[in-house]
mmCIF file with all atom_site columns, C-alpha atoms in Angstrom:
data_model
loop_
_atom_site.group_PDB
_atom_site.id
_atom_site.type_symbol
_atom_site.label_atom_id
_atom_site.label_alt_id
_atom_site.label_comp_id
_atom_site.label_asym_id
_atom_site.label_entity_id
_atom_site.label_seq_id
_atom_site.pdbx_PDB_ins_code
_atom_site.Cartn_x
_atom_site.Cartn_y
_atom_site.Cartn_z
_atom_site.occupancy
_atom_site.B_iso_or_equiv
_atom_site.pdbx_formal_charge
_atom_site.auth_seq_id
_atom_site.auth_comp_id
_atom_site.auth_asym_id
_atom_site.auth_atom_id
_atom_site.pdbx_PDB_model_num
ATOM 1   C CA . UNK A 1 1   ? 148.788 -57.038 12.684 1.00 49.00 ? 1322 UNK A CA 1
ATOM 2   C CA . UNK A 1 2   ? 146.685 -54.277 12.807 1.00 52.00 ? 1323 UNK A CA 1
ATOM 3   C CA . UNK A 1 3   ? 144.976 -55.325 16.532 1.00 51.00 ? 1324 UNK A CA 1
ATOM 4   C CA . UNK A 1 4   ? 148.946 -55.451 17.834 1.00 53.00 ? 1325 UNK A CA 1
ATOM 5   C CA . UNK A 1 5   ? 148.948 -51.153 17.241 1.00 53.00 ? 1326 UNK A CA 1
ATOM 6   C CA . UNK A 1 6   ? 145.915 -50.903 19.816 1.00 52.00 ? 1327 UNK A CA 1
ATOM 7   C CA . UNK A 1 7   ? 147.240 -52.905 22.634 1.00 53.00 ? 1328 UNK A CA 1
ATOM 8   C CA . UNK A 1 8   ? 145.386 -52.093 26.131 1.00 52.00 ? 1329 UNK A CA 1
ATOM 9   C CA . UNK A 1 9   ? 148.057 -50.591 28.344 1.00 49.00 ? 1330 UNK A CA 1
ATOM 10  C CA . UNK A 1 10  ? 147.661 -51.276 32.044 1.00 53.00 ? 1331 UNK A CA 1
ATOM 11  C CA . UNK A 1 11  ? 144.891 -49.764 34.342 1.00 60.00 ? 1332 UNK A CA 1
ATOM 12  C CA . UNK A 1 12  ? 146.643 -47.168 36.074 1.00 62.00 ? 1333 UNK A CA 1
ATOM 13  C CA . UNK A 1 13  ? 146.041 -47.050 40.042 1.00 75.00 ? 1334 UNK A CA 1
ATOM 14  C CA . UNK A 1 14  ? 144.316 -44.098 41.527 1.00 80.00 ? 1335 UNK A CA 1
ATOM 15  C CA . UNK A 1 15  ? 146.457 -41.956 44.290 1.00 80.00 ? 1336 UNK A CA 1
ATOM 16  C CA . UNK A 1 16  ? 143.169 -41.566 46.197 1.00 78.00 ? 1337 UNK A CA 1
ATOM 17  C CA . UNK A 1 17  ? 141.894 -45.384 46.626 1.00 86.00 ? 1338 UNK A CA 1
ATOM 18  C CA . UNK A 1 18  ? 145.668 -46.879 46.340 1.00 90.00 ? 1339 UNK A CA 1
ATOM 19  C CA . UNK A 1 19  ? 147.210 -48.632 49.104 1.00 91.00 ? 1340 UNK A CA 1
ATOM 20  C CA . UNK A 1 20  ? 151.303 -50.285 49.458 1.00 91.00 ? 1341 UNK A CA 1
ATOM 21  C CA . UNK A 1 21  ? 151.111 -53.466 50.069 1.00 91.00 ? 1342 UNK A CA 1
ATOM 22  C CA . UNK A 1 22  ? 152.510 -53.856 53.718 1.00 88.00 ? 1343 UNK A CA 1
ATOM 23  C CA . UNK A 1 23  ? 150.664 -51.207 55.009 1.00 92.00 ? 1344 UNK A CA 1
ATOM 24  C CA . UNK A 1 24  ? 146.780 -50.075 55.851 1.00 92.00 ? 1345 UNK A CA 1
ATOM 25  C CA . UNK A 1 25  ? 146.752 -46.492 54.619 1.00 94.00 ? 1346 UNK A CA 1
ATOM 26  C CA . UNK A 1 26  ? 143.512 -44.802 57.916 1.00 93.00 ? 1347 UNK A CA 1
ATOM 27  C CA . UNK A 1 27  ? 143.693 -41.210 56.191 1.00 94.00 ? 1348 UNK A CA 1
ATOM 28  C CA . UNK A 1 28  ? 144.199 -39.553 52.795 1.00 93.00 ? 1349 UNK A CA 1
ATOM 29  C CA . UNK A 1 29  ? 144.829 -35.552 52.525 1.00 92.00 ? 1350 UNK A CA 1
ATOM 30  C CA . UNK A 1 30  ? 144.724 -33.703 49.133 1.00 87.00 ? 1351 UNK A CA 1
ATOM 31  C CA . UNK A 1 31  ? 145.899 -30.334 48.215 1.00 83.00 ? 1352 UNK A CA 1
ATOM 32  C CA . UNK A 1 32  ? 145.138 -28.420 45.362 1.00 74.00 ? 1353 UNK A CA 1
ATOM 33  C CA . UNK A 1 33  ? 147.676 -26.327 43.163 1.00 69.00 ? 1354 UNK A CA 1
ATOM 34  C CA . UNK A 1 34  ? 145.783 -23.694 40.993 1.00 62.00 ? 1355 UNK A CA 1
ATOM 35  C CA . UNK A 1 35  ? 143.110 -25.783 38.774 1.00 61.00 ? 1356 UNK A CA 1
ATOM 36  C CA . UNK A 1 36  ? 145.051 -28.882 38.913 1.00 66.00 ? 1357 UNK A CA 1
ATOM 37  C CA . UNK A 1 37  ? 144.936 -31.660 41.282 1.00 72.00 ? 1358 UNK A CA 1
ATOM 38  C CA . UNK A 1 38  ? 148.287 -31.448 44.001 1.00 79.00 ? 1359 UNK A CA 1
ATOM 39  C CA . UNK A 1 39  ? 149.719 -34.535 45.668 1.00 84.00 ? 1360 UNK A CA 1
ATOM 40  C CA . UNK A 1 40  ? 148.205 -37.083 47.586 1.00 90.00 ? 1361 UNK A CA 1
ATOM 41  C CA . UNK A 1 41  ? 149.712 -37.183 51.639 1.00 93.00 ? 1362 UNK A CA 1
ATOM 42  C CA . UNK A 1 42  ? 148.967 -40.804 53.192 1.00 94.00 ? 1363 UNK A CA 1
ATOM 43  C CA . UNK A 1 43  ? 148.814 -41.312 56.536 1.00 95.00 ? 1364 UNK A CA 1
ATOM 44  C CA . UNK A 1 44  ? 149.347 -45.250 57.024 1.00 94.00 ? 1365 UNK A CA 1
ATOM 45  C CA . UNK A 1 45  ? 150.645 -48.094 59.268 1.00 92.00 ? 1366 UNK A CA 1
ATOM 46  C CA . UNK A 1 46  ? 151.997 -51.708 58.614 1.00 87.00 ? 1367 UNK A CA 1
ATOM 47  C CA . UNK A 1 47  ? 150.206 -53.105 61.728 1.00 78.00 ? 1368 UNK A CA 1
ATOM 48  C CA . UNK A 1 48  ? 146.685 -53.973 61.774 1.00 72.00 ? 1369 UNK A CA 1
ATOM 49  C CA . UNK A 1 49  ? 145.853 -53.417 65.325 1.00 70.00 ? 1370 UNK A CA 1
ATOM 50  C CA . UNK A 1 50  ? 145.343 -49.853 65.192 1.00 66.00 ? 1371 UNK A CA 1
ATOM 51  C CA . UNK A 1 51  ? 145.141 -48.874 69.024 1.00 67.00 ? 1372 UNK A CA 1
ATOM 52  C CA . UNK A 1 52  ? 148.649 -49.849 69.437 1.00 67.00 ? 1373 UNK A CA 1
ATOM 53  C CA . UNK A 1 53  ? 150.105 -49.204 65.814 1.00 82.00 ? 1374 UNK A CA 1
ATOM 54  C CA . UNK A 1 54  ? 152.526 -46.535 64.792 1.00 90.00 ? 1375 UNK A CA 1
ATOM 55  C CA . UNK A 1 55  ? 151.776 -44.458 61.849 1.00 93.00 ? 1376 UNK A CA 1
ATOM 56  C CA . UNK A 1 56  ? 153.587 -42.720 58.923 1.00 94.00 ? 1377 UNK A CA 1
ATOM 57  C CA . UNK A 1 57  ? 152.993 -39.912 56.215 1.00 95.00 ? 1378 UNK A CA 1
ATOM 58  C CA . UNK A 1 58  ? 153.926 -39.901 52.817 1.00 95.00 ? 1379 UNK A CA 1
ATOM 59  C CA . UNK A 1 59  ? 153.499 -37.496 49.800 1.00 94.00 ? 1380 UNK A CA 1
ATOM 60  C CA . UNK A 1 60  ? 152.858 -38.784 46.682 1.00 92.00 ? 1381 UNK A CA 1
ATOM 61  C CA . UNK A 1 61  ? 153.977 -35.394 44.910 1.00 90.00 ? 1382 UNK A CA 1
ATOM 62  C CA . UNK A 1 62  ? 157.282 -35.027 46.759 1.00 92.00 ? 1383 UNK A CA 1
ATOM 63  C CA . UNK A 1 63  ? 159.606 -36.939 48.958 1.00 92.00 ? 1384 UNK A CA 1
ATOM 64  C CA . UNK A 1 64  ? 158.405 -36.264 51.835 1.00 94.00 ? 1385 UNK A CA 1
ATOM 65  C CA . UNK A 1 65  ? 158.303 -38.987 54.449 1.00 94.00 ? 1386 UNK A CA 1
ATOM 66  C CA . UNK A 1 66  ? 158.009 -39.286 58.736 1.00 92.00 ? 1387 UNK A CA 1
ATOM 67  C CA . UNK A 1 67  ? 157.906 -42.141 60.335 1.00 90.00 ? 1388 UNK A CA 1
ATOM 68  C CA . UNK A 1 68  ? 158.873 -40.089 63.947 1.00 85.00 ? 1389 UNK A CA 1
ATOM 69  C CA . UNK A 1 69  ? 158.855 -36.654 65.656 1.00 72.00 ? 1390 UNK A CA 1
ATOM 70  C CA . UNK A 1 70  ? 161.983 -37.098 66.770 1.00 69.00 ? 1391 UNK A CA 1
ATOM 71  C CA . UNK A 1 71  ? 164.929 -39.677 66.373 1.00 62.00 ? 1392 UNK A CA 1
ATOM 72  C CA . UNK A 1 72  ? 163.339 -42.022 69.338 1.00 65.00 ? 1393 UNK A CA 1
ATOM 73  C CA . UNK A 1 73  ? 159.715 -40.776 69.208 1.00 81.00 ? 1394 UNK A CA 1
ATOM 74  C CA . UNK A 1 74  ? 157.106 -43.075 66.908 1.00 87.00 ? 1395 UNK A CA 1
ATOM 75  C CA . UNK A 1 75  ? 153.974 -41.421 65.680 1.00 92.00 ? 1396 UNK A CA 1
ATOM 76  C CA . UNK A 1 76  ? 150.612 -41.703 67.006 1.00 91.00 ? 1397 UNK A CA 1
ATOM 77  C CA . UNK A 1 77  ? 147.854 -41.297 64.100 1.00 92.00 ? 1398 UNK A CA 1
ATOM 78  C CA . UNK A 1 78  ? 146.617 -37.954 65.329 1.00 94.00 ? 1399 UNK A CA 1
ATOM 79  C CA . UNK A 1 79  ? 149.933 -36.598 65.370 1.00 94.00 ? 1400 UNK A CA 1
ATOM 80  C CA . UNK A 1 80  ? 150.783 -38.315 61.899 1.00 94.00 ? 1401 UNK A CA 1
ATOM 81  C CA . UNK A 1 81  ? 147.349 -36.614 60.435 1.00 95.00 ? 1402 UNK A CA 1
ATOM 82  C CA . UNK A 1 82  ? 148.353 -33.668 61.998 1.00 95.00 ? 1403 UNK A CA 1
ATOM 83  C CA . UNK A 1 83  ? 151.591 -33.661 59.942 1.00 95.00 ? 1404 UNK A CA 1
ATOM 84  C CA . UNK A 1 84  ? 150.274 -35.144 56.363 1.00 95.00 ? 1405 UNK A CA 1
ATOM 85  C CA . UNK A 1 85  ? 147.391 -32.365 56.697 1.00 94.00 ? 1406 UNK A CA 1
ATOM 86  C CA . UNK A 1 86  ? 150.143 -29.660 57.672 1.00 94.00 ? 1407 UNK A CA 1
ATOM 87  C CA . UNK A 1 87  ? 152.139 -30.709 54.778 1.00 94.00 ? 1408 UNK A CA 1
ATOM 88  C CA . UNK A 1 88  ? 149.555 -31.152 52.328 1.00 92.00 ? 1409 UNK A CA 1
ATOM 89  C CA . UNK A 1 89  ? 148.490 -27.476 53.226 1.00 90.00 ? 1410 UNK A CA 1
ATOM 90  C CA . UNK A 1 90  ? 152.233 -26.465 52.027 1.00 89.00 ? 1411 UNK A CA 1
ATOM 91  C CA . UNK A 1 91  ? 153.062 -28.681 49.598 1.00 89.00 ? 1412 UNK A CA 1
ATOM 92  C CA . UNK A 1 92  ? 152.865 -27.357 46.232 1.00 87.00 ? 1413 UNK A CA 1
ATOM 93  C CA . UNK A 1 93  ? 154.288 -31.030 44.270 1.00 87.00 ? 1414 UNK A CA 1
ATOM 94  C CA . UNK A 1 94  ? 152.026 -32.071 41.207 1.00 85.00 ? 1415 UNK A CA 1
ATOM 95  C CA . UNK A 1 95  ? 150.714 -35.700 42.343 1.00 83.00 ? 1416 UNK A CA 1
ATOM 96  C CA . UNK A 1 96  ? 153.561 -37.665 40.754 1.00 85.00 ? 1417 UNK A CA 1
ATOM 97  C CA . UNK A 1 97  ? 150.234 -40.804 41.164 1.00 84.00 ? 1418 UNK A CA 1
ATOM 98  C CA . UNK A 1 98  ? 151.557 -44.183 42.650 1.00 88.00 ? 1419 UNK A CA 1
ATOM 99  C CA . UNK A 1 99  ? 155.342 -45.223 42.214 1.00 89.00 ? 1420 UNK A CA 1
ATOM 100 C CA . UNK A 1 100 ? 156.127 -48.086 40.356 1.00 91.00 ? 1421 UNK A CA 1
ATOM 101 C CA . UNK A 1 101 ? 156.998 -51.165 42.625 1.00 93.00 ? 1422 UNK A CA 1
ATOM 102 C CA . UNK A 1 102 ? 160.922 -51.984 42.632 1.00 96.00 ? 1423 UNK A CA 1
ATOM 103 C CA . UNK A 1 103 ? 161.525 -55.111 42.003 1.00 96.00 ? 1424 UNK A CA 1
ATOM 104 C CA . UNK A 1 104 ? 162.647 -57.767 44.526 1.00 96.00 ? 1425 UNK A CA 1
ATOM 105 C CA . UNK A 1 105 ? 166.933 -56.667 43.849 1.00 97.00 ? 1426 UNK A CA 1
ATOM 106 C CA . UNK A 1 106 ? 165.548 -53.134 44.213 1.00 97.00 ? 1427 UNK A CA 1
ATOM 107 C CA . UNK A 1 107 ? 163.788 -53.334 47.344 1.00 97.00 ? 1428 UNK A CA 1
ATOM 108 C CA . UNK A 1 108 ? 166.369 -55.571 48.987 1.00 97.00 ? 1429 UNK A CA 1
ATOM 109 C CA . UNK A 1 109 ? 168.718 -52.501 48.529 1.00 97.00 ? 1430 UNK A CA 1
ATOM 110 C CA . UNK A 1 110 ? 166.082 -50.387 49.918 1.00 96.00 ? 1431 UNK A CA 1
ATOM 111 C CA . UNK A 1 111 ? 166.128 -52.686 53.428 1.00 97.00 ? 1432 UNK A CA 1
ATOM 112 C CA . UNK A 1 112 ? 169.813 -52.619 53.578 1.00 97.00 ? 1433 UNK A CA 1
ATOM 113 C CA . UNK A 1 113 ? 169.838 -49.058 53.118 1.00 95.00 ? 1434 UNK A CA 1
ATOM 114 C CA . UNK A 1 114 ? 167.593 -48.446 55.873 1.00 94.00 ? 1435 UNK A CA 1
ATOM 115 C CA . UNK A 1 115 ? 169.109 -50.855 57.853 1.00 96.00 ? 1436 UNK A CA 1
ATOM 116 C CA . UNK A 1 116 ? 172.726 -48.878 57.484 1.00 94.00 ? 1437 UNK A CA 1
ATOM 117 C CA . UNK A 1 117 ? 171.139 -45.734 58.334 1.00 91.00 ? 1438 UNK A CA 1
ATOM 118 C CA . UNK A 1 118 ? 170.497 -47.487 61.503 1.00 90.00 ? 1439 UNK A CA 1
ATOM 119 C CA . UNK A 1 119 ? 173.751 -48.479 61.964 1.00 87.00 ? 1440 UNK A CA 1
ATOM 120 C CA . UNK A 1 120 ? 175.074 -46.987 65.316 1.00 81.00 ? 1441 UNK A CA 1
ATOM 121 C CA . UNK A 1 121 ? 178.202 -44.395 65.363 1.00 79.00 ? 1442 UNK A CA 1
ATOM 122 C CA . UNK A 1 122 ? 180.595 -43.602 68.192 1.00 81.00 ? 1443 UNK A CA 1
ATOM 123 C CA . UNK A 1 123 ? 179.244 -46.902 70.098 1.00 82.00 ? 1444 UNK A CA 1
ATOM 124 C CA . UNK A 1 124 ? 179.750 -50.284 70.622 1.00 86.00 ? 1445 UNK A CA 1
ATOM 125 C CA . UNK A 1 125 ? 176.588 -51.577 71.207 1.00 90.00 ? 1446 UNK A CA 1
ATOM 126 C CA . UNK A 1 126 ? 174.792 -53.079 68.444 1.00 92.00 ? 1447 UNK A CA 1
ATOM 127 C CA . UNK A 1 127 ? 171.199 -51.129 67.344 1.00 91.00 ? 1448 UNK A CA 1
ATOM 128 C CA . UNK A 1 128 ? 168.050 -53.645 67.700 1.00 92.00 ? 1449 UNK A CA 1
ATOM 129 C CA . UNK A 1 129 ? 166.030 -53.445 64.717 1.00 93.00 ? 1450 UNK A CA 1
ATOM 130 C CA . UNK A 1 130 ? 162.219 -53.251 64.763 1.00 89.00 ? 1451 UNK A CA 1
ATOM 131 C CA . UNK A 1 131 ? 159.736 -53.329 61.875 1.00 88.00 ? 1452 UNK A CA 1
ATOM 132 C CA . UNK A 1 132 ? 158.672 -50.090 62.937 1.00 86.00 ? 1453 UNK A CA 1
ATOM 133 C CA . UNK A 1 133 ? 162.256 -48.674 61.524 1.00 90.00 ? 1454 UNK A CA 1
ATOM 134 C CA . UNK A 1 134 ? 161.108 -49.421 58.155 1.00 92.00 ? 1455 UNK A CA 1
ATOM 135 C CA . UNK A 1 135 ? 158.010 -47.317 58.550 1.00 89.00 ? 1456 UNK A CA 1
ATOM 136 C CA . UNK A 1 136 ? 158.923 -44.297 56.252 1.00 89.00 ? 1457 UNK A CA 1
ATOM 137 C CA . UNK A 1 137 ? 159.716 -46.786 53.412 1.00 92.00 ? 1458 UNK A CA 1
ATOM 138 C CA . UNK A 1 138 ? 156.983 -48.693 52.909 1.00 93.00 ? 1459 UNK A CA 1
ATOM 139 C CA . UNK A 1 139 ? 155.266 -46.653 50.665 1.00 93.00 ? 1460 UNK A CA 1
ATOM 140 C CA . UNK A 1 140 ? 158.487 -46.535 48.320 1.00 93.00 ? 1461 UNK A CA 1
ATOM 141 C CA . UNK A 1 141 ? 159.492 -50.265 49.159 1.00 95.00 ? 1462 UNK A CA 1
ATOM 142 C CA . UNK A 1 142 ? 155.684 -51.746 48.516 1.00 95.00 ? 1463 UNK A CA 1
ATOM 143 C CA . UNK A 1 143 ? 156.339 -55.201 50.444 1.00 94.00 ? 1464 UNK A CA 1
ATOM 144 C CA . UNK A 1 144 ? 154.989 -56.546 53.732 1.00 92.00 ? 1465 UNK A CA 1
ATOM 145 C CA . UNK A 1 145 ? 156.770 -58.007 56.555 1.00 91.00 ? 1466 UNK A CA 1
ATOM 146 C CA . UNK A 1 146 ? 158.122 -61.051 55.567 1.00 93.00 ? 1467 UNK A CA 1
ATOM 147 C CA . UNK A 1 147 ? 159.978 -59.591 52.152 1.00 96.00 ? 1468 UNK A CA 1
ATOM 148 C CA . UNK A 1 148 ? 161.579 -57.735 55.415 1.00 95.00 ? 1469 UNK A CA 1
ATOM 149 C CA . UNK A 1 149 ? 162.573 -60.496 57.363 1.00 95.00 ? 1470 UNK A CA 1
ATOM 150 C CA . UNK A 1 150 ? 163.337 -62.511 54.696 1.00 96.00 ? 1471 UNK A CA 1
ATOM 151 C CA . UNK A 1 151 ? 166.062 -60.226 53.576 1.00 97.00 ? 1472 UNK A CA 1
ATOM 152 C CA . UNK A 1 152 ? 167.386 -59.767 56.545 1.00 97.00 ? 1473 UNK A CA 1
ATOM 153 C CA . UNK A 1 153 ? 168.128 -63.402 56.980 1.00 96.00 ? 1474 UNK A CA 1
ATOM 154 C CA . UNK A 1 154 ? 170.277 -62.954 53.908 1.00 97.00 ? 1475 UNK A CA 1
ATOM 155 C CA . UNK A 1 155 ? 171.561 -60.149 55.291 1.00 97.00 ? 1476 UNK A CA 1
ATOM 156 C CA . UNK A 1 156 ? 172.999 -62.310 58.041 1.00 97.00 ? 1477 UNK A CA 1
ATOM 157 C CA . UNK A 1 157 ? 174.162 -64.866 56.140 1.00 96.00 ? 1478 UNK A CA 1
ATOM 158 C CA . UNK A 1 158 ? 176.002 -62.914 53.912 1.00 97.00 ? 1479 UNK A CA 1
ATOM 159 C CA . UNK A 1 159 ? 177.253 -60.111 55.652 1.00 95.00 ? 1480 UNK A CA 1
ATOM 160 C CA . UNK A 1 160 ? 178.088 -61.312 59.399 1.00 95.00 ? 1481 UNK A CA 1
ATOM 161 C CA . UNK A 1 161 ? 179.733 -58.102 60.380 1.00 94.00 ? 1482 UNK A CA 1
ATOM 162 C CA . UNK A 1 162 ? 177.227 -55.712 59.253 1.00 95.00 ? 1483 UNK A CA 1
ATOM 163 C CA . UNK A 1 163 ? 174.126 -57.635 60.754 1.00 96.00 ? 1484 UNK A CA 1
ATOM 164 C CA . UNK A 1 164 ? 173.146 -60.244 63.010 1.00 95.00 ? 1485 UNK A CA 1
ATOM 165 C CA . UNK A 1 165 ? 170.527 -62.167 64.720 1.00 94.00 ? 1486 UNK A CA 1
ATOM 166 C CA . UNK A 1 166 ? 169.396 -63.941 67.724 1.00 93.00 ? 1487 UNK A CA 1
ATOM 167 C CA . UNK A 1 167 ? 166.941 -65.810 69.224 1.00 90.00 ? 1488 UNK A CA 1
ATOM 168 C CA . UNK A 1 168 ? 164.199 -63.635 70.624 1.00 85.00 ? 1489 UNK A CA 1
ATOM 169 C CA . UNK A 1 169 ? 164.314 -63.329 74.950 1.00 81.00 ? 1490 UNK A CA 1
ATOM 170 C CA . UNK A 1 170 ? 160.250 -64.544 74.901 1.00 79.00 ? 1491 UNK A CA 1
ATOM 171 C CA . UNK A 1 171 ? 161.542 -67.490 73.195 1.00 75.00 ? 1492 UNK A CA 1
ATOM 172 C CA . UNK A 1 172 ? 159.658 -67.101 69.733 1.00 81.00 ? 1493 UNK A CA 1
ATOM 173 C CA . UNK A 1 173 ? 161.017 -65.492 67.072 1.00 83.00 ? 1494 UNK A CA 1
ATOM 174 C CA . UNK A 1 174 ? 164.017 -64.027 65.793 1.00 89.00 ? 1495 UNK A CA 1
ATOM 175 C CA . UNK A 1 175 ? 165.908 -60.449 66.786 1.00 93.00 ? 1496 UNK A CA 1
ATOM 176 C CA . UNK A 1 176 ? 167.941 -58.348 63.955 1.00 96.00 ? 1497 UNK A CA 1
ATOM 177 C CA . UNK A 1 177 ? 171.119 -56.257 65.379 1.00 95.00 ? 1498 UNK A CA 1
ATOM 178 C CA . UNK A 1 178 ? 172.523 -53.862 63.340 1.00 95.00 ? 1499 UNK A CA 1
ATOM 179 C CA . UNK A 1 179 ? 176.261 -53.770 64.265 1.00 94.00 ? 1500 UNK A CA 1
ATOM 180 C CA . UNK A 1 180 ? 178.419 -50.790 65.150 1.00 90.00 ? 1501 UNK A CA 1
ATOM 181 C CA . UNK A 1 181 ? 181.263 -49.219 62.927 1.00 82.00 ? 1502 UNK A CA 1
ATOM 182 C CA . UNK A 1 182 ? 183.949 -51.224 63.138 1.00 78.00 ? 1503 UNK A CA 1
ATOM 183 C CA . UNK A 1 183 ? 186.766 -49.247 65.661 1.00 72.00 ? 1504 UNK A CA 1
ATOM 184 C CA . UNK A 1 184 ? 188.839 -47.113 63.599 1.00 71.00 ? 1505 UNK A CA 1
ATOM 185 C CA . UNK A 1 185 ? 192.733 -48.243 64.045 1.00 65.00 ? 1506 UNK A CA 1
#
């Protein structure tokens, strides 16, 4: 009974060598607050060929997140470093250290959050969704492509008006629209 006082409590992942799954993290930038240790800004990507890859930042102190300069403009990785080392140079969070994973109900939420952020206004064209918009969330969501795909396929099924899909126009594969507002009567 004694033993069951000293359990062994879970290693706890270091900021510096910690990666998301879904996502190679290329850079790490530190900053330091006084005599303590400040956050941890990643720079990272979710594809693996890095030539042709978009990258995103993310503080591990603060909420800070960019996935894009602008709304249509992806980042390369210079100009993601560029913005992880600019903000790790301001930043004055504590490192907050790696956020717990949500679980699978939590992150599904996250990916139809996203996806309604997407959702088009003042249109009535339907926004085509790419795994690049999920960029900014993958250090939060902590899941790789198919968790993605997979919910958006329920996300079809069960919500027809909100999202759809067709096949892809090479033939292979499957395309995600988010639809527009409904038109206000």
């Amino acid at each position: 009974m004694a033993l069951s006082l000293f359990t062994r409590r879970p290693a706890v992942q270091d900021p510096a060598t910690w990666t998301p799954p879904g996502t190679i993290v290329v850079q790490r930038y530190r900053n330091i607050v006084g005599p303590a240790e400040g956050a941890v800004v990643l720079v990272y990507t979710a594809d693996s060929n890095r030539r042709s890859a978009y990258f995103a930042t993310a503080c591990l102190g603060c909420t800070y997140r960019a996935a894009s300069s602008d709304r249509l403009s992806r980042l390369t990785e210079k100009t993601a470093a560029d913005l992880a080392n600019a903000h790790a140079a301001g930043c004055r969070a504590m490192n907050c250290g790696v956020p717990a994973a949500p679980d699978d109900t939590e992150a599904a939420q996250m990916v139809r959050s996203r996806l309604r952020g997407l959702r088009p206004h003042r249109t009535t064209s339907p926004h085509y969704v790419h795994l690049t918009d999920f960029h900014a969330d993958r250090v939060d969501l902590q899941r790789d492509d198919n968790f993605i795909k997979q919910t958006m396929v329920q996300l079809t099924q069960s919500e027809p008006h909100f999202l759809t899909s067709q096949p892809n126009s090479s033939g292979t594969g499957t395309q995600f629209l988010v639809q527009p507002h409904p038109a206000r009567t």
